[in-house]
Amino acid sequence: MSSCQVCSLKADHPGVMLDDQGVCNLCNLDFAEDLLVNYRYTSEAFTEFQQAPPGDGEYDCLFMYSGGKDSTYMLDKFVNEYGKRVLAFTFDVPFESVHAAQNIALAREKIPATFVLDADDDNIKLMMREVFNRPAPKKPGKYLDEKLPCVSCRTFFVLRAILMAYQRKIPYIALCADPQQILTMESNVKEIVRGFYKTFGERLTDTLFGGQLEELLFDEENLPKIVFPFIAMRHEYDPDRIVEELRAKGLYQSSPLETHCTLFPLLNYYSFSNFDCMFYKLNAASHVRSVKRNASYDRNTFSIKFPRSLDLADVEERLGKVVLEIAAGEGDREEHERSLVELFQRMDASEDAARFVAGSFLDMRSVAADLGIRLS
């Protein structure tokens, strides 16, 4: 299988095409015009939000707060530097990491925002079962198809947040995607709704949301706007510095790997079993692309940072082997644990973080059984 000469993405990766020189469309920036349009819109929307005077309502924005480093860092800025009246919205994902929950508790103690907890365990589990138990997707697939379960889960609670903001007449929703994610995320509320209907169909969508989404498609005046705060610091985004600042303020007690949801192993199972790649393949390819083009410039634009010396091809091959063996109930558990801990430490995780994440991979079959997800 041929691969991109710059970033090493395989020719059959979803949404990837190689030119005659063996360089992929992502490295060639074939979609640069679309990215520029999205960049301009997100920049303008955030500038508008920053300059907007307090409205008539109780809150300036609904802030989507997950307990991860990015949302914790920006929530602190919104409240204590920008002076915004914030409703911090957390969707109680049933797959949430215990470390993310601990960070949320710290924020509630130290940041003077109004916090609200939303939940809908039955419907989000129903949706995730539908995603994982679908027939194998068609190859080669569209861009981000290998991340469909994660994208679907995120979209589910984004839609819950949209509905809450709409019903409470809150004009803006802050979503703390990192600079790389911003370029590929939809910010138009109606397009998000349409996309969900397209992915899951009218019947299931109306079941999941009680028929409430349809109204959003016909309202031309009162829909909230989604803003991406990190668009304003896209050139200075540094996950290590963010974690360091949060720890100094007592707002963060874990690592990015430890705040992953408990479905992280299943997300890797989905991407390996359907597309022969690890869940973070696009992030890893971006890292390789950055290193090759800027060998002396240590800049990172996404939440998970890869060491420059990491042999990503070897890590991906070994991780895929272990993930598929665990899913099939094959191999030795202790050997799997040793391999996983080594792999995550090579990805810059501390020993404690590596063991924590390795444990979640070892429990993958029980998590799948609890959710009714078939591993084949």
Tab-separated table of C-alpha atoms in Angstrom:
chain	number	residue	atom	x	y	z
A	1	MET	CA	0.000	0.000	0.000
A	2	SER	CA	1.468	3.355	-1.068
A	3	SER	CA	1.653	6.237	1.394
A	4	CYS	CA	2.058	9.996	1.244
A	5	GLN	CA	5.700	10.976	0.854
A	6	VAL	CA	5.235	13.849	3.320
A	7	CYS	CA	2.884	12.748	6.116
A	8	SER	CA	2.765	8.950	5.634
A	9	LEU	CA	-1.031	8.710	5.372
A	10	LYS	CA	-1.941	5.597	3.422
A	11	ALA	CA	-3.574	5.961	0.016
A	12	ASP	CA	-6.718	4.195	1.281
A	13	HIS	CA	-7.187	6.438	4.339
A	14	PRO	CA	-10.706	7.945	4.309
A	15	GLY	CA	-10.759	11.121	2.235
A	16	VAL	CA	-7.133	10.830	1.128
A	17	MET	CA	-5.885	10.851	-2.457
A	18	LEU	CA	-2.280	10.780	-3.675
A	19	ASP	CA	-1.033	12.771	-6.679
A	20	ASP	CA	1.532	11.622	-9.258
A	21	GLN	CA	4.361	12.618	-6.898
A	22	GLY	CA	2.919	10.527	-4.061
A	23	VAL	CA	1.789	13.533	-2.000
A	24	CYS	CA	-1.692	13.506	-0.455
A	25	ASN	CA	-4.421	16.084	-0.887
A	26	LEU	CA	-4.074	17.172	2.760
A	27	CYS	CA	-0.400	18.017	2.323
A	28	ASN	CA	-1.199	19.738	-0.978
A	29	LEU	CA	-3.901	21.789	0.745
A	30	ASP	CA	-6.409	20.901	-1.973
A	31	PHE	CA	-9.142	22.057	0.389
A	32	ALA	CA	-7.422	25.357	1.272
A	33	GLU	CA	-10.244	27.510	-0.114
A	34	ASP	CA	-12.842	25.777	2.060
A	35	LEU	CA	-10.572	26.089	5.104
A	36	LEU	CA	-10.065	29.793	4.411
A	37	VAL	CA	-13.820	30.387	4.267
A	38	ASN	CA	-14.282	28.512	7.552
A	39	TYR	CA	-11.365	30.349	9.147
A	40	ARG	CA	-12.753	33.751	8.179
A	41	TYR	CA	-16.206	32.919	9.491
A	42	THR	CA	-14.974	31.537	12.816
A	43	SER	CA	-12.652	34.506	13.298
A	44	GLU	CA	-15.423	37.001	12.573
A	45	ALA	CA	-17.885	35.188	14.813
A	46	PHE	CA	-15.481	35.153	17.757
A	47	THR	CA	-14.557	38.813	17.279
A	48	GLU	CA	-18.264	39.651	17.244
A	49	PHE	CA	-18.737	37.706	20.474
A	50	GLN	CA	-15.789	39.409	22.186
A	51	GLN	CA	-17.104	42.861	21.280
A	52	ALA	CA	-20.773	42.179	22.017
A	53	PRO	CA	-22.161	44.132	24.987
A	54	PRO	CA	-24.133	42.236	27.638
A	55	GLY	CA	-27.523	41.296	26.274
A	56	ASP	CA	-30.934	41.340	27.897
A	57	GLY	CA	-30.711	37.726	28.982
A	58	GLU	CA	-29.079	36.211	32.029
A	59	TYR	CA	-26.014	34.843	30.169
A	60	ASP	CA	-23.670	36.027	27.429
A	61	CYS	CA	-22.878	32.493	26.363
A	62	LEU	CA	-23.400	28.838	27.005
A	63	PHE	CA	-19.910	27.413	27.469
A	64	MET	CA	-19.414	23.737	26.657
A	65	TYR	CA	-17.296	22.491	29.539
A	66	SER	CA	-15.855	18.964	29.461
A	67	GLY	CA	-13.260	19.028	32.221
A	68	GLY	CA	-10.414	18.668	29.719
A	69	LYS	CA	-7.485	21.061	29.647
A	70	ASP	CA	-8.731	23.206	26.740
A	71	SER	CA	-12.200	23.902	28.095
A	72	THR	CA	-10.905	24.415	31.660
A	73	TYR	CA	-8.281	26.885	30.438
A	74	MET	CA	-10.757	28.861	28.367
A	75	LEU	CA	-13.546	28.826	30.971
A	76	ASP	CA	-11.123	30.484	33.394
A	77	LYS	CA	-10.338	33.121	30.740
A	78	PHE	CA	-13.981	33.766	29.875
A	79	VAL	CA	-14.972	34.385	33.469
A	80	ASN	CA	-11.878	35.938	35.036
A	81	GLU	CA	-10.353	37.833	32.082
A	82	TYR	CA	-13.144	38.501	29.582
A	83	GLY	CA	-15.754	39.131	32.276
A	84	LYS	CA	-18.417	37.131	30.442
A	85	ARG	CA	-21.579	35.894	32.121
A	86	VAL	CA	-21.176	32.190	31.518
A	87	LEU	CA	-23.475	29.218	31.817
A	88	ALA	CA	-20.974	26.334	31.939
A	89	PHE	CA	-22.734	23.409	30.284
A	90	THR	CA	-21.444	19.894	30.957
A	91	PHE	CA	-23.048	16.905	29.335
A	92	ASP	CA	-22.699	13.994	31.727
A	93	VAL	CA	-21.362	11.487	29.226
A	94	PRO	CA	-21.730	7.981	30.686
A	95	PHE	CA	-18.291	7.165	29.273
A	96	GLU	CA	-16.559	10.073	31.023
A	97	SER	CA	-13.114	9.614	32.520
A	98	VAL	CA	-12.930	9.881	36.298
A	99	HIS	CA	-10.093	12.377	35.804
A	100	ALA	CA	-12.287	14.704	33.737
A	101	ALA	CA	-14.929	14.562	36.493
A	102	GLN	CA	-12.281	15.523	39.071
A	103	ASN	CA	-11.231	18.527	36.987
A	104	ILE	CA	-14.862	19.638	36.740
A	105	ALA	CA	-15.115	19.516	40.533
A	106	LEU	CA	-12.007	21.713	40.814
A	107	ALA	CA	-13.443	24.258	38.380
A	108	ARG	CA	-16.727	24.449	40.267
A	109	GLU	CA	-14.765	25.344	43.396
A	110	LYS	CA	-12.499	27.959	41.828
A	111	ILE	CA	-14.285	29.577	38.848
A	112	PRO	CA	-17.333	31.794	39.587
A	113	ALA	CA	-19.529	30.610	36.728
A	114	THR	CA	-22.980	29.047	36.790
A	115	PHE	CA	-22.635	25.311	36.169
A	116	VAL	CA	-25.334	23.095	34.719
A	117	LEU	CA	-25.206	19.335	34.227
A	118	ASP	CA	-27.179	17.691	31.420
A	119	ALA	CA	-27.604	13.958	30.861
A	120	ASP	CA	-29.387	11.475	28.621
A	121	ASP	CA	-27.731	8.100	29.156
A	122	ASP	CA	-30.304	5.969	27.376
A	123	ASN	CA	-30.317	7.908	24.119
A	124	ILE	CA	-26.586	8.489	23.792
A	125	LYS	CA	-26.000	4.765	24.405
A	126	LEU	CA	-28.666	3.942	21.819
A	127	MET	CA	-26.894	6.156	19.292
A	128	MET	CA	-23.462	4.675	20.034
A	129	ARG	CA	-24.795	1.133	19.644
A	130	GLU	CA	-26.205	2.098	16.253
A	131	VAL	CA	-22.848	3.523	15.129
A	132	PHE	CA	-20.679	0.631	16.281
A	133	ASN	CA	-23.062	-2.128	15.187
A	134	ARG	CA	-23.573	-0.833	11.642
A	135	PRO	CA	-22.373	-2.965	8.734
A	136	ALA	CA	-18.768	-2.244	7.767
A	137	PRO	CA	-18.592	1.171	6.057
A	138	LYS	CA	-17.861	1.449	2.373
A	139	LYS	CA	-14.224	1.972	1.411
A	140	PRO	CA	-12.295	4.156	0.987
A	141	GLY	CA	-14.703	6.395	2.895
A	142	LYS	CA	-14.992	10.145	3.447
A	143	TYR	CA	-12.742	12.413	5.472
A	144	LEU	CA	-13.112	11.664	9.232
A	145	ASP	CA	-15.085	8.433	8.646
A	146	GLU	CA	-12.611	6.593	10.872
A	147	LYS	CA	-13.739	8.882	13.715
A	148	LEU	CA	-17.499	8.481	13.182
A	149	PRO	CA	-18.289	7.212	16.724
A	150	CYS	CA	-16.405	10.100	18.337
A	151	VAL	CA	-17.844	12.710	15.957
A	152	SER	CA	-21.365	11.346	16.518
A	153	CYS	CA	-21.006	11.427	20.307
A	154	ARG	CA	-19.661	14.982	20.246
A	155	THR	CA	-22.424	16.106	17.879
A	156	PHE	CA	-25.057	14.562	20.164
A	157	PHE	CA	-24.137	16.722	23.125
A	158	VAL	CA	-23.448	19.767	20.947
A	159	LEU	CA	-27.054	19.457	19.789
A	160	ARG	CA	-28.190	19.153	23.413
A	161	ALA	CA	-26.293	22.378	24.135
A	162	ILE	CA	-27.817	24.089	21.086
A	163	LEU	CA	-31.301	23.188	22.258
A	164	MET	CA	-30.612	24.514	25.763
A	165	ALA	CA	-29.171	27.790	24.448
A	166	TYR	CA	-32.080	28.154	22.019
A	167	GLN	CA	-34.705	27.546	24.675
A	168	ARG	CA	-33.022	29.877	27.181
A	169	LYS	CA	-32.323	32.551	24.548
A	170	ILE	CA	-28.542	32.515	25.037
A	171	PRO	CA	-26.985	34.127	21.933
A	172	TYR	CA	-23.630	32.299	21.775
A	173	ILE	CA	-22.233	28.817	22.389
A	174	ALA	CA	-18.501	28.501	23.086
A	175	LEU	CA	-16.924	25.257	21.878
A	176	CYS	CA	-13.272	24.702	22.804
A	177	ALA	CA	-11.987	22.761	19.818
A	178	ASP	CA	-8.225	22.956	19.384
A	179	PRO	CA	-6.854	24.881	16.358
A	180	GLN	CA	-6.645	21.781	14.181
A	181	GLN	CA	-10.179	20.636	15.009
A	182	ILE	CA	-11.615	24.095	14.321
A	183	LEU	CA	-10.707	23.866	10.642
A	184	THR	CA	-12.805	20.737	10.114
A	185	MET	CA	-15.788	21.382	12.427
A	186	GLU	CA	-19.128	22.744	11.310
A	187	SER	CA	-20.149	25.964	13.041
A	188	ASN	CA	-23.519	26.574	11.383
A	189	VAL	CA	-26.318	25.331	13.647
A	190	LYS	CA	-28.622	24.358	10.798
A	191	GLU	CA	-25.875	22.404	9.034
A	192	ILE	CA	-25.110	20.516	12.241
A	193	VAL	CA	-28.778	19.548	12.525
A	194	ARG	CA	-28.994	18.558	8.851
A	195	GLY	CA	-25.822	16.511	9.134
A	196	PHE	CA	-27.180	14.551	12.075
A	197	TYR	CA	-30.426	13.805	10.234
A	198	LYS	CA	-28.377	12.622	7.252
A	199	THR	CA	-26.214	10.333	9.387
A	200	PHE	CA	-28.952	8.780	11.523
A	201	GLY	CA	-32.178	9.265	9.606
A	202	GLU	CA	-35.377	11.028	10.615
A	203	ARG	CA	-36.817	8.261	12.768
A	204	LEU	CA	-33.809	7.711	15.027
A	205	THR	CA	-32.975	11.434	15.196
A	206	ASP	CA	-36.504	12.291	16.323
A	207	THR	CA	-36.333	9.471	18.879
A	208	LEU	CA	-33.017	10.731	20.262
A	209	PHE	CA	-34.161	14.352	20.554
A	210	GLY	CA	-37.902	14.010	21.074
A	211	GLY	CA	-38.658	15.723	17.776
A	212	GLN	CA	-37.204	19.039	18.995
A	213	LEU	CA	-34.521	19.516	16.341
A	214	GLU	CA	-36.829	20.141	13.410
A	215	GLU	CA	-37.854	23.558	14.747
A	216	LEU	CA	-34.240	24.729	14.474
A	217	LEU	CA	-34.299	24.219	10.715
A	218	PHE	CA	-37.091	26.773	10.234
A	219	ASP	CA	-36.073	29.538	12.655
A	220	GLU	CA	-34.276	32.321	10.783
A	221	GLU	CA	-33.733	34.756	13.653
A	222	ASN	CA	-33.183	33.193	17.050
A	223	LEU	CA	-30.555	30.498	16.634
A	224	PRO	CA	-27.426	30.774	18.804
A	225	LYS	CA	-24.052	31.231	17.136
A	226	ILE	CA	-21.219	28.799	17.793
A	227	VAL	CA	-17.836	30.393	18.516
A	228	PHE	CA	-14.426	28.741	18.784
A	229	PRO	CA	-12.318	30.646	21.344
A	230	PHE	CA	-9.004	29.079	20.338
A	231	ILE	CA	-9.231	30.736	16.912
A	232	ALA	CA	-7.869	33.832	18.676
A	233	MET	CA	-4.724	32.038	19.865
A	234	ARG	CA	-4.195	29.641	16.973
A	235	HIS	CA	-0.537	30.682	16.575
A	236	GLU	CA	0.259	30.386	20.282
A	237	TYR	CA	-1.624	27.187	21.095
A	238	ASP	CA	0.616	25.046	23.301
A	239	PRO	CA	-0.951	22.123	25.211
A	240	ASP	CA	2.054	21.797	27.527
A	241	ARG	CA	1.870	25.443	28.555
A	242	ILE	CA	-1.904	25.221	29.040
A	243	VAL	CA	-1.523	22.242	31.390
A	244	GLU	CA	1.295	23.977	33.268
A	245	GLU	CA	-0.786	27.132	33.826
A	246	LEU	CA	-3.825	25.156	34.953
A	247	ARG	CA	-1.823	23.095	37.426
A	248	ALA	CA	-0.329	26.276	38.873
A	249	LYS	CA	-3.895	27.501	39.504
A	250	GLY	CA	-5.011	24.174	40.957
A	251	LEU	CA	-7.454	23.583	38.109
A	252	TYR	CA	-6.023	20.434	36.544
A	253	GLN	CA	-4.730	17.219	38.072
A	254	SER	CA	-4.239	14.809	35.196
A	255	SER	CA	-2.869	14.507	31.668
A	256	PRO	CA	-4.628	14.744	28.275
A	257	LEU	CA	-4.524	10.966	27.843
A	258	GLU	CA	-6.148	10.443	31.257
A	259	THR	CA	-9.110	12.687	30.445
A	260	HIS	CA	-10.085	10.613	27.430
A	261	CYS	CA	-13.508	9.026	27.727
A	262	THR	CA	-13.700	5.323	28.529
A	263	LEU	CA	-14.644	4.624	24.901
A	264	PHE	CA	-11.156	5.581	23.709
A	265	PRO	CA	-10.187	1.894	23.287
A	266	LEU	CA	-13.398	1.208	21.327
A	267	LEU	CA	-12.731	4.223	19.136
A	268	ASN	CA	-9.393	2.673	18.244
A	269	TYR	CA	-11.077	-0.677	17.661
A	270	TYR	CA	-13.501	0.984	15.229
A	271	SER	CA	-10.747	2.753	13.277
A	272	PHE	CA	-8.441	-0.280	13.180
A	273	SER	CA	-11.133	-2.808	12.288
A	274	ASN	CA	-12.739	-0.665	9.573
A	275	PHE	CA	-9.881	1.445	8.201
A	276	ASP	CA	-6.657	-0.172	9.451
A	277	CYS	CA	-5.508	2.942	11.280
A	278	MET	CA	-5.326	4.212	14.828
A	279	PHE	CA	-7.880	6.728	16.050
A	280	TYR	CA	-5.309	9.550	16.114
A	281	LYS	CA	-3.933	8.827	12.638
A	282	LEU	CA	-4.811	12.249	11.233
A	283	ASN	CA	-3.263	13.952	14.265
A	284	ALA	CA	-0.162	11.823	13.893
A	285	ALA	CA	0.069	12.610	10.173
A	286	SER	CA	-0.200	16.316	10.960
A	287	HIS	CA	2.688	15.892	13.395
A	288	VAL	CA	4.826	14.157	10.746
A	289	ARG	CA	3.919	16.845	8.199
A	290	SER	CA	4.868	19.621	10.625
A	291	VAL	CA	8.203	18.049	11.528
A	292	LYS	CA	9.199	17.477	7.901
A	293	ARG	CA	8.287	20.991	6.831
A	294	ASN	CA	9.508	22.803	9.948
A	295	ALA	CA	12.319	20.645	11.280
A	296	SER	CA	13.613	23.341	13.639
A	297	TYR	CA	10.213	24.650	14.762
A	298	ASP	CA	8.525	22.828	17.603
A	299	ARG	CA	4.922	23.933	17.093
A	300	ASN	CA	1.841	21.903	17.952
A	301	THR	CA	-1.714	22.636	16.817
A	302	PHE	CA	-3.616	19.774	18.365
A	303	SER	CA	-4.367	18.473	21.832
A	304	ILE	CA	-2.290	15.302	21.771
A	305	LYS	CA	1.413	15.968	21.356
A	306	PHE	CA	3.721	13.377	19.769
A	307	PRO	CA	7.471	13.264	20.504
A	308	ARG	CA	9.570	14.183	17.482
A	309	SER	CA	11.542	10.931	17.689
A	310	LEU	CA	8.462	8.689	17.809
A	311	ASP	CA	8.278	5.919	15.204
A	312	LEU	CA	4.589	6.346	14.446
A	313	ALA	CA	4.397	3.495	11.950
A	314	ASP	CA	5.735	1.045	14.522
A	315	VAL	CA	3.435	2.380	17.265
A	316	GLU	CA	0.403	2.126	14.999
A	317	GLU	CA	1.219	-1.418	13.884
A	318	ARG	CA	1.781	-2.692	17.422
A	319	LEU	CA	-1.213	-0.847	18.872
A	320	GLY	CA	-3.489	-2.237	16.164
A	321	LYS	CA	-2.331	-5.785	16.858
A	322	VAL	CA	-3.011	-5.478	20.590
A	323	VAL	CA	-6.380	-3.750	20.132
A	324	LEU	CA	-7.694	-6.386	17.737
A	325	GLU	CA	-6.421	-9.235	19.931
A	326	ILE	CA	-8.169	-7.782	22.992
A	327	ALA	CA	-11.378	-7.290	21.010
A	328	ALA	CA	-11.269	-10.927	19.888
A	329	GLY	CA	-10.516	-12.209	23.393
A	330	GLU	CA	-7.125	-13.494	22.268
A	331	GLY	CA	-3.602	-13.198	23.644
A	332	ASP	CA	-2.183	-12.802	27.151
A	333	ARG	CA	-3.562	-10.003	29.348
A	334	GLU	CA	-0.265	-9.310	31.106
A	335	GLU	CA	1.602	-9.152	27.812
A	336	HIS	CA	-1.043	-6.815	26.427
A	337	GLU	CA	-0.644	-4.554	29.456
A	338	ARG	CA	3.144	-4.453	29.102
A	339	SER	CA	2.868	-3.606	25.418
A	340	LEU	CA	0.276	-0.884	25.952
A	341	VAL	CA	2.163	0.770	28.804
A	342	GLU	CA	5.326	0.830	26.684
A	343	LEU	CA	3.485	2.280	23.681
A	344	PHE	CA	1.808	5.058	25.661
A	345	GLN	CA	5.042	5.935	27.435
A	346	ARG	CA	6.673	6.251	24.014
A	347	MET	CA	3.889	8.738	23.266
A	348	ASP	CA	5.114	10.874	26.197
A	349	ALA	CA	2.683	9.607	28.843
A	350	SER	CA	3.925	9.221	32.390
A	351	GLU	CA	3.993	5.689	33.774
A	352	ASP	CA	0.852	6.319	35.853
A	353	ALA	CA	-1.006	7.791	32.867
A	354	ALA	CA	0.160	4.954	30.617
A	355	ARG	CA	-1.061	2.335	33.097
A	356	PHE	CA	-4.380	4.119	33.508
A	357	VAL	CA	-5.018	4.184	29.760
A	358	ALA	CA	-3.729	0.632	29.311
A	359	GLY	CA	-6.259	-0.510	31.911
A	360	SER	CA	-9.083	1.014	29.913
A	361	PHE	CA	-7.947	-0.917	26.829
A	362	LEU	CA	-7.850	-4.160	28.798
A	363	ASP	CA	-11.455	-3.525	29.899
A	364	MET	CA	-12.653	-2.897	26.323
A	365	ARG	CA	-14.689	-6.103	26.027
A	366	SER	CA	-16.636	-5.479	29.233
A	367	VAL	CA	-17.386	-1.866	28.224
A	368	ALA	CA	-18.606	-3.090	24.822
A	369	ALA	CA	-20.808	-5.734	26.450
A	370	ASP	CA	-22.354	-3.173	28.805
A	371	LEU	CA	-23.267	-0.985	25.825
A	372	GLY	CA	-24.472	-3.806	23.607
A	373	ILE	CA	-21.644	-3.233	21.106
A	374	ARG	CA	-20.658	-6.270	19.084
A	375	LEU	CA	-16.948	-6.949	18.650
A	376	SER	CA	-16.308	-9.229	15.686
